[in-house]
PDB file of C-alpha atoms in Angstrom:
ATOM      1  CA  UNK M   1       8.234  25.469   6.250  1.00 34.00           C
ATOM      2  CA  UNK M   2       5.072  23.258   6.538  1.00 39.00           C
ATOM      3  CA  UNK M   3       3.563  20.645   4.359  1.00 39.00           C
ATOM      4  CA  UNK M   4       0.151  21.075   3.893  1.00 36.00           C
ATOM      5  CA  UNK M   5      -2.393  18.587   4.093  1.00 41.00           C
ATOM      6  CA  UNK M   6      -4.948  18.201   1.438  1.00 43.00           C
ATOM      7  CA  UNK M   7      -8.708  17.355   1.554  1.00 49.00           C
ATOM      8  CA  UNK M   8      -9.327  14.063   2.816  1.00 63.00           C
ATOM      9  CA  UNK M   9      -9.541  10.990   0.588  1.00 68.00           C
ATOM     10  CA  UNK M  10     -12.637   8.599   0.634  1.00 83.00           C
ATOM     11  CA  UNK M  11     -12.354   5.044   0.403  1.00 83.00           C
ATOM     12  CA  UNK M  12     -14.617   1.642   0.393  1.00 91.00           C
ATOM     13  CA  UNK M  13     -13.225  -1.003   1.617  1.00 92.00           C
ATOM     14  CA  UNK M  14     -15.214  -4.980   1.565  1.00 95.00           C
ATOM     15  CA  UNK M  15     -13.932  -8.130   2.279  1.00 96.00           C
ATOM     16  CA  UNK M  16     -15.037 -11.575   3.065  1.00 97.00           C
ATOM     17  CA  UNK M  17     -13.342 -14.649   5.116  1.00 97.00           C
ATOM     18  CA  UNK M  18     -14.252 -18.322   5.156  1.00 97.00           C
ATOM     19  CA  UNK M  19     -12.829 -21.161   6.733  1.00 97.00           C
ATOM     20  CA  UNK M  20     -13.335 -24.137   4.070  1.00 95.00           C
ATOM     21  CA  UNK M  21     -11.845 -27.055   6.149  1.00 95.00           C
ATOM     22  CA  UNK M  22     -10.473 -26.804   9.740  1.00 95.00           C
ATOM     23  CA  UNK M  23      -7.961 -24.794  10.829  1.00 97.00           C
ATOM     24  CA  UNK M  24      -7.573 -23.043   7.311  1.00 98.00           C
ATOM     25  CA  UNK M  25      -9.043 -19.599   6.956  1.00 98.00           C
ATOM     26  CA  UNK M  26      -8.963 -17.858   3.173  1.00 98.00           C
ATOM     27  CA  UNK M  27     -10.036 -13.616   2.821  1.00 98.00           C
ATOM     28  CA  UNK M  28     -10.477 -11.687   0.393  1.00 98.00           C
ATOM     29  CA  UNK M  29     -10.845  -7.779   0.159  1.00 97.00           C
ATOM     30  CA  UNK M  30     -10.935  -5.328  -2.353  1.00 97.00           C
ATOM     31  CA  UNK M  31     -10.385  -1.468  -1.716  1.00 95.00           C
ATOM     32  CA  UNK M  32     -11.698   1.668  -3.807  1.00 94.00           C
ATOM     33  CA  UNK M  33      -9.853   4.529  -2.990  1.00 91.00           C
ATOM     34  CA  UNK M  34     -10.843   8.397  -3.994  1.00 90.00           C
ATOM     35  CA  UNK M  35      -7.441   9.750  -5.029  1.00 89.00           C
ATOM     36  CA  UNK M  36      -9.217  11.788  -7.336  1.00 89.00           C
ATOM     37  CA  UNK M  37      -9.212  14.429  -4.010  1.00 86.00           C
ATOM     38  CA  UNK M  38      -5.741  14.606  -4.174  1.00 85.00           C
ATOM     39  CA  UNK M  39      -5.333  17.528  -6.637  1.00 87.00           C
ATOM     40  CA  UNK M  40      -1.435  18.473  -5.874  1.00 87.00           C
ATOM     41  CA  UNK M  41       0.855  18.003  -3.863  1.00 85.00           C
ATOM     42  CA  UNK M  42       1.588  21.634  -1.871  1.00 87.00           C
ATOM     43  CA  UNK M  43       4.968  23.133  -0.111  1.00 87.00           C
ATOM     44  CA  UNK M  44       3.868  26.535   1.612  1.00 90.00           C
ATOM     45  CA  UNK M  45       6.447  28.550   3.699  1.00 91.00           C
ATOM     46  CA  UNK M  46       6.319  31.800   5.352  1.00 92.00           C
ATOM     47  CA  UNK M  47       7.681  33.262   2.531  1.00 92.00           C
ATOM     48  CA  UNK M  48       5.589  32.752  -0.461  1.00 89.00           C
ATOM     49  CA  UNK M  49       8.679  33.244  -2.526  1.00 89.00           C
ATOM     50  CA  UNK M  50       9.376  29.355  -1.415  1.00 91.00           C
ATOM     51  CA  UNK M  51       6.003  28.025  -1.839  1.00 89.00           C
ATOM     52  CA  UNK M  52       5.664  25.079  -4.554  1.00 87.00           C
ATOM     53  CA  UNK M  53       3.028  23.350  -5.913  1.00 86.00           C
ATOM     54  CA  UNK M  54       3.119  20.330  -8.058  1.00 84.00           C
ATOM     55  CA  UNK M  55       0.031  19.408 -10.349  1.00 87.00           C
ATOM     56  CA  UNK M  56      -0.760  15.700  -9.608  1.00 89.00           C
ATOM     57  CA  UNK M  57      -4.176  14.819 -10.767  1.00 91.00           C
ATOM     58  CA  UNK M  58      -4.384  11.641  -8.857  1.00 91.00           C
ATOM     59  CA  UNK M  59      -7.071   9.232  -9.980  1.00 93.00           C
ATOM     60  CA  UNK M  60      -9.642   6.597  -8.076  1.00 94.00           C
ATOM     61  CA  UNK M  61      -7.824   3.075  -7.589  1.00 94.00           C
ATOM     62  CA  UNK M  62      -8.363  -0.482  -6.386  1.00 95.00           C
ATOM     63  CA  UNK M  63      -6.425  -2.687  -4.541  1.00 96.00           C
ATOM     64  CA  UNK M  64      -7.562  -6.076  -4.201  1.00 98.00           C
ATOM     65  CA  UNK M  65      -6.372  -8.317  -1.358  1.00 98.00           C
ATOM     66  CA  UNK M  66      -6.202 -12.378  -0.731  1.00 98.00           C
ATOM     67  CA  UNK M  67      -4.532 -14.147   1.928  1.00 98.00           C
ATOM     68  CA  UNK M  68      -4.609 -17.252   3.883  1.00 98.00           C
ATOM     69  CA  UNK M  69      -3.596 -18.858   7.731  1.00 98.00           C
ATOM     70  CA  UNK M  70      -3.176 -22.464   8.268  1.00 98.00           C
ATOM     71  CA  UNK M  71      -3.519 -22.932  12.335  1.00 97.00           C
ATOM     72  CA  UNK M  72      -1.914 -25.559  13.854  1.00 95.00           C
ATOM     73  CA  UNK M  73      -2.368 -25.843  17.569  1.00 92.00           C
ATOM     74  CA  UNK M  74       0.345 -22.799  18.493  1.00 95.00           C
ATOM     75  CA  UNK M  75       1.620 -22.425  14.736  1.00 97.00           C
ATOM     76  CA  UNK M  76       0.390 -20.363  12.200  1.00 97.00           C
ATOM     77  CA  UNK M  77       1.552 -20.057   8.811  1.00 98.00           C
ATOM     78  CA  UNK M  78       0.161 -17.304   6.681  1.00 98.00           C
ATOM     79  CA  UNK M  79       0.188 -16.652   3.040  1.00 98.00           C
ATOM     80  CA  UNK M  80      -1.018 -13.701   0.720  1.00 98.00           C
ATOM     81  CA  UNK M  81      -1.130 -11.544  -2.598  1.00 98.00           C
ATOM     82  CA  UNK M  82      -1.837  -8.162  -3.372  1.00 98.00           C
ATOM     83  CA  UNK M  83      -2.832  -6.328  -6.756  1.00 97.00           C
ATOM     84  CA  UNK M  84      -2.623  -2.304  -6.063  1.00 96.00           C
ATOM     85  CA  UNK M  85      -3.110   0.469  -8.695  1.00 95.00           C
ATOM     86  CA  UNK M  86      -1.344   3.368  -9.193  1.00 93.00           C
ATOM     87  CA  UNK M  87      -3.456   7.048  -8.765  1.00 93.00           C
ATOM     88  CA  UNK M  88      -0.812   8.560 -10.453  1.00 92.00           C
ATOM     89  CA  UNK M  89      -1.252   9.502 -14.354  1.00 92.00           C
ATOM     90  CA  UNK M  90       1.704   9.683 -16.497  1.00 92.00           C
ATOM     91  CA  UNK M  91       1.149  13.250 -17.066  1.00 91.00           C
ATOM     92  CA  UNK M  92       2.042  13.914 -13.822  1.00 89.00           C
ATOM     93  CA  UNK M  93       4.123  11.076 -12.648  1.00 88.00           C
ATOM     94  CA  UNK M  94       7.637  13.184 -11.414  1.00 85.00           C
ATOM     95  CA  UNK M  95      10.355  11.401  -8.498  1.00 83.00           C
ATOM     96  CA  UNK M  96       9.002  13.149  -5.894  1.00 81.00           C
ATOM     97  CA  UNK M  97       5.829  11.085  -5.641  1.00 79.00           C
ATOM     98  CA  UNK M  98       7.345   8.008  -7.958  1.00 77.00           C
ATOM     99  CA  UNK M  99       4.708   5.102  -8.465  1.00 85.00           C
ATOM    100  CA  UNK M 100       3.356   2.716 -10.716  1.00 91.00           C
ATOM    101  CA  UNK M 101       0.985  -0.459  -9.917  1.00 94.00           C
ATOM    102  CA  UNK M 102       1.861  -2.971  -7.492  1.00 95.00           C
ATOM    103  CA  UNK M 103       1.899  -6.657  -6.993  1.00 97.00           C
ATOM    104  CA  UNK M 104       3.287  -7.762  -3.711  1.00 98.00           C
ATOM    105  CA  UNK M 105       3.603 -11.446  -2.629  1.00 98.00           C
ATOM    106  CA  UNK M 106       3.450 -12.028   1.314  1.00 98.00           C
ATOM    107  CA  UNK M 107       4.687 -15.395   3.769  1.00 98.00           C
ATOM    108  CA  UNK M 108       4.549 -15.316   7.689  1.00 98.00           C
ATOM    109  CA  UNK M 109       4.687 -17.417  10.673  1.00 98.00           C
ATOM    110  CA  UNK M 110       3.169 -16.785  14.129  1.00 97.00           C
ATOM    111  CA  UNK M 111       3.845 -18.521  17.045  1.00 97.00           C
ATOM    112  CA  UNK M 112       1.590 -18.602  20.679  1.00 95.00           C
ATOM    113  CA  UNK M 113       3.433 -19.640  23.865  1.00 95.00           C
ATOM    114  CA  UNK M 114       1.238 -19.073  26.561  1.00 93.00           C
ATOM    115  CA  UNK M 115       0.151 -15.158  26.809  1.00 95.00           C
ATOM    116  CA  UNK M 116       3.134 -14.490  24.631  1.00 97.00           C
ATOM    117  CA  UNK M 117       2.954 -14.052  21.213  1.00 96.00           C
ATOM    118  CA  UNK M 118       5.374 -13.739  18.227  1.00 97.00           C
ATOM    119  CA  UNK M 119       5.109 -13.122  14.327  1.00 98.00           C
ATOM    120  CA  UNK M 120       7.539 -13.039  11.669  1.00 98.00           C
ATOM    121  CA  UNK M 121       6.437 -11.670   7.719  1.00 98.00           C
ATOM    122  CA  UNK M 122       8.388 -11.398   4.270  1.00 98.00           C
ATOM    123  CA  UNK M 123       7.043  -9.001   1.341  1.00 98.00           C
ATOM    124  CA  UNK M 124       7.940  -8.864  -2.100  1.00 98.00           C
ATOM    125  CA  UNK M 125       6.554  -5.439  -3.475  1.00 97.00           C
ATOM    126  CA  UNK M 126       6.874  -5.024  -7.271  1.00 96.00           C
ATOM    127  CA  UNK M 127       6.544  -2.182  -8.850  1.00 93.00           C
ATOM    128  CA  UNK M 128       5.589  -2.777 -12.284  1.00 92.00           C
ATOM    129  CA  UNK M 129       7.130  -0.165 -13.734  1.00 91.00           C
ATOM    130  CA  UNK M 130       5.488   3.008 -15.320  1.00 91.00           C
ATOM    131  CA  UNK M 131       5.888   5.463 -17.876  1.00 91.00           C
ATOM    132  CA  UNK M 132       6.220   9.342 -17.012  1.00 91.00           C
ATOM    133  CA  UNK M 133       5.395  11.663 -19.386  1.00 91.00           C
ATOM    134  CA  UNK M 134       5.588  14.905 -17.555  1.00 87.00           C
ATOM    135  CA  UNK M 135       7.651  17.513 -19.396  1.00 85.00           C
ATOM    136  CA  UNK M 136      10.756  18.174 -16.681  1.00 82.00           C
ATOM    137  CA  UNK M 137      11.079  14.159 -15.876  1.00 83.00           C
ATOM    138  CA  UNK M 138       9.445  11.849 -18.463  1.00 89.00           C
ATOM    139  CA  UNK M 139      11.215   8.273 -17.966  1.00 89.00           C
ATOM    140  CA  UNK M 140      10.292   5.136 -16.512  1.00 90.00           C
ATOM    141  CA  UNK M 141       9.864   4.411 -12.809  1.00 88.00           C
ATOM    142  CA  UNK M 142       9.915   0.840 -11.405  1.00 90.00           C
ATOM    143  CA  UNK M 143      11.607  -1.306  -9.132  1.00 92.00           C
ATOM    144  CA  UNK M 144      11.385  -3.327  -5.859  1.00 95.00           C
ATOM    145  CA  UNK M 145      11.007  -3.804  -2.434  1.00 96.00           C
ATOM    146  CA  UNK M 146      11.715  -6.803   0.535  1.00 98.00           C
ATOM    147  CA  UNK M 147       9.556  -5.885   3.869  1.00 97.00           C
ATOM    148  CA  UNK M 148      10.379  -7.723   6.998  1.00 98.00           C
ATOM    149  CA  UNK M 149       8.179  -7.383   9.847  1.00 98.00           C
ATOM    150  CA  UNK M 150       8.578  -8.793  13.454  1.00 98.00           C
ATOM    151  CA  UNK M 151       6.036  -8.635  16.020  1.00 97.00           C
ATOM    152  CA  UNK M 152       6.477  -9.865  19.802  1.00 97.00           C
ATOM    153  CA  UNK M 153       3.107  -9.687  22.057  1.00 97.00           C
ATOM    154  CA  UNK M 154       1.733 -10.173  25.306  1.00 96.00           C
ATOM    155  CA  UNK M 155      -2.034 -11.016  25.977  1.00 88.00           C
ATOM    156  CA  UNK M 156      -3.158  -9.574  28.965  1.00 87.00           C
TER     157      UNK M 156
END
């Protein structure tokens, strides 16, 4: 079988960065994203006796972004929060897609040694929890997530 892919989703994304005081750089970005577009989410195999689709409705969302970096000569220290909406309604809200709104709480540190570069990040994801009213799986859907990311570079 093959998943297929729906239309493509629009989005508007705007942000701004300033650097109040030396070394210290603050941004902040918002995101609009058209999940109205994605109707439902499709299955289709060869035969159509397999072939599922799910109703899912999806509606617009924002996620709004702000973060901050505090440079010190080859040290950087990073900081940020996130606010991100669910698409999903409750109508349609089943475990294959689960979701509800998001607030995620970020720290890093970056290090420069010559052309090489390194980066370690921590994320807290929440998931606020949401109700699901759809009529084979209402319940509640929630829960949380740690995110580690390490990065080694070079700079050619």
């Amino acid at each position: 079988g093959r998943e297929l892919a729906h239309a493509g989703v629009e989005f508007v994304l705007a942000g701004v960065a300033v650097t109040p005081v030396e070394n210290v750089t603050v941004a902040f970005d918002a995101h609009y994203v058209g999940w109205s577009s994605f109707r439902e989410l499709r299955f289709e195999f060869d035969n159509p006796a397999l072939t599922s689709t799910t109703p899912k409705d999806w509606h617009d969302a924002w996620s709004f972004h702000l973060g901050g970096e505090y440079r010190m000569e080859a040290l950087s220290l990073r900081l940020g929060l996130v606010y991100d909406q669910s698409p999903s309604p409750s109508e349609t809200l089943t475990p294959d897609l689960p979701d509800s709104d998001r607030f995620k709480v970020a720290a890093g540190v970056g290090y420069q040694l010559g052309m090489f570069t390194g980066d370690l990040g921590y994320q807290y994801v929440a998931l606020l929890g949401k109700d699901s009213t759809a009529p084979a799986f209402p319940g509640r859907y929630g829960g949380n997530a740690h995110v580690l990311g390490i990065t080694l570079g070079a700079k050619l």
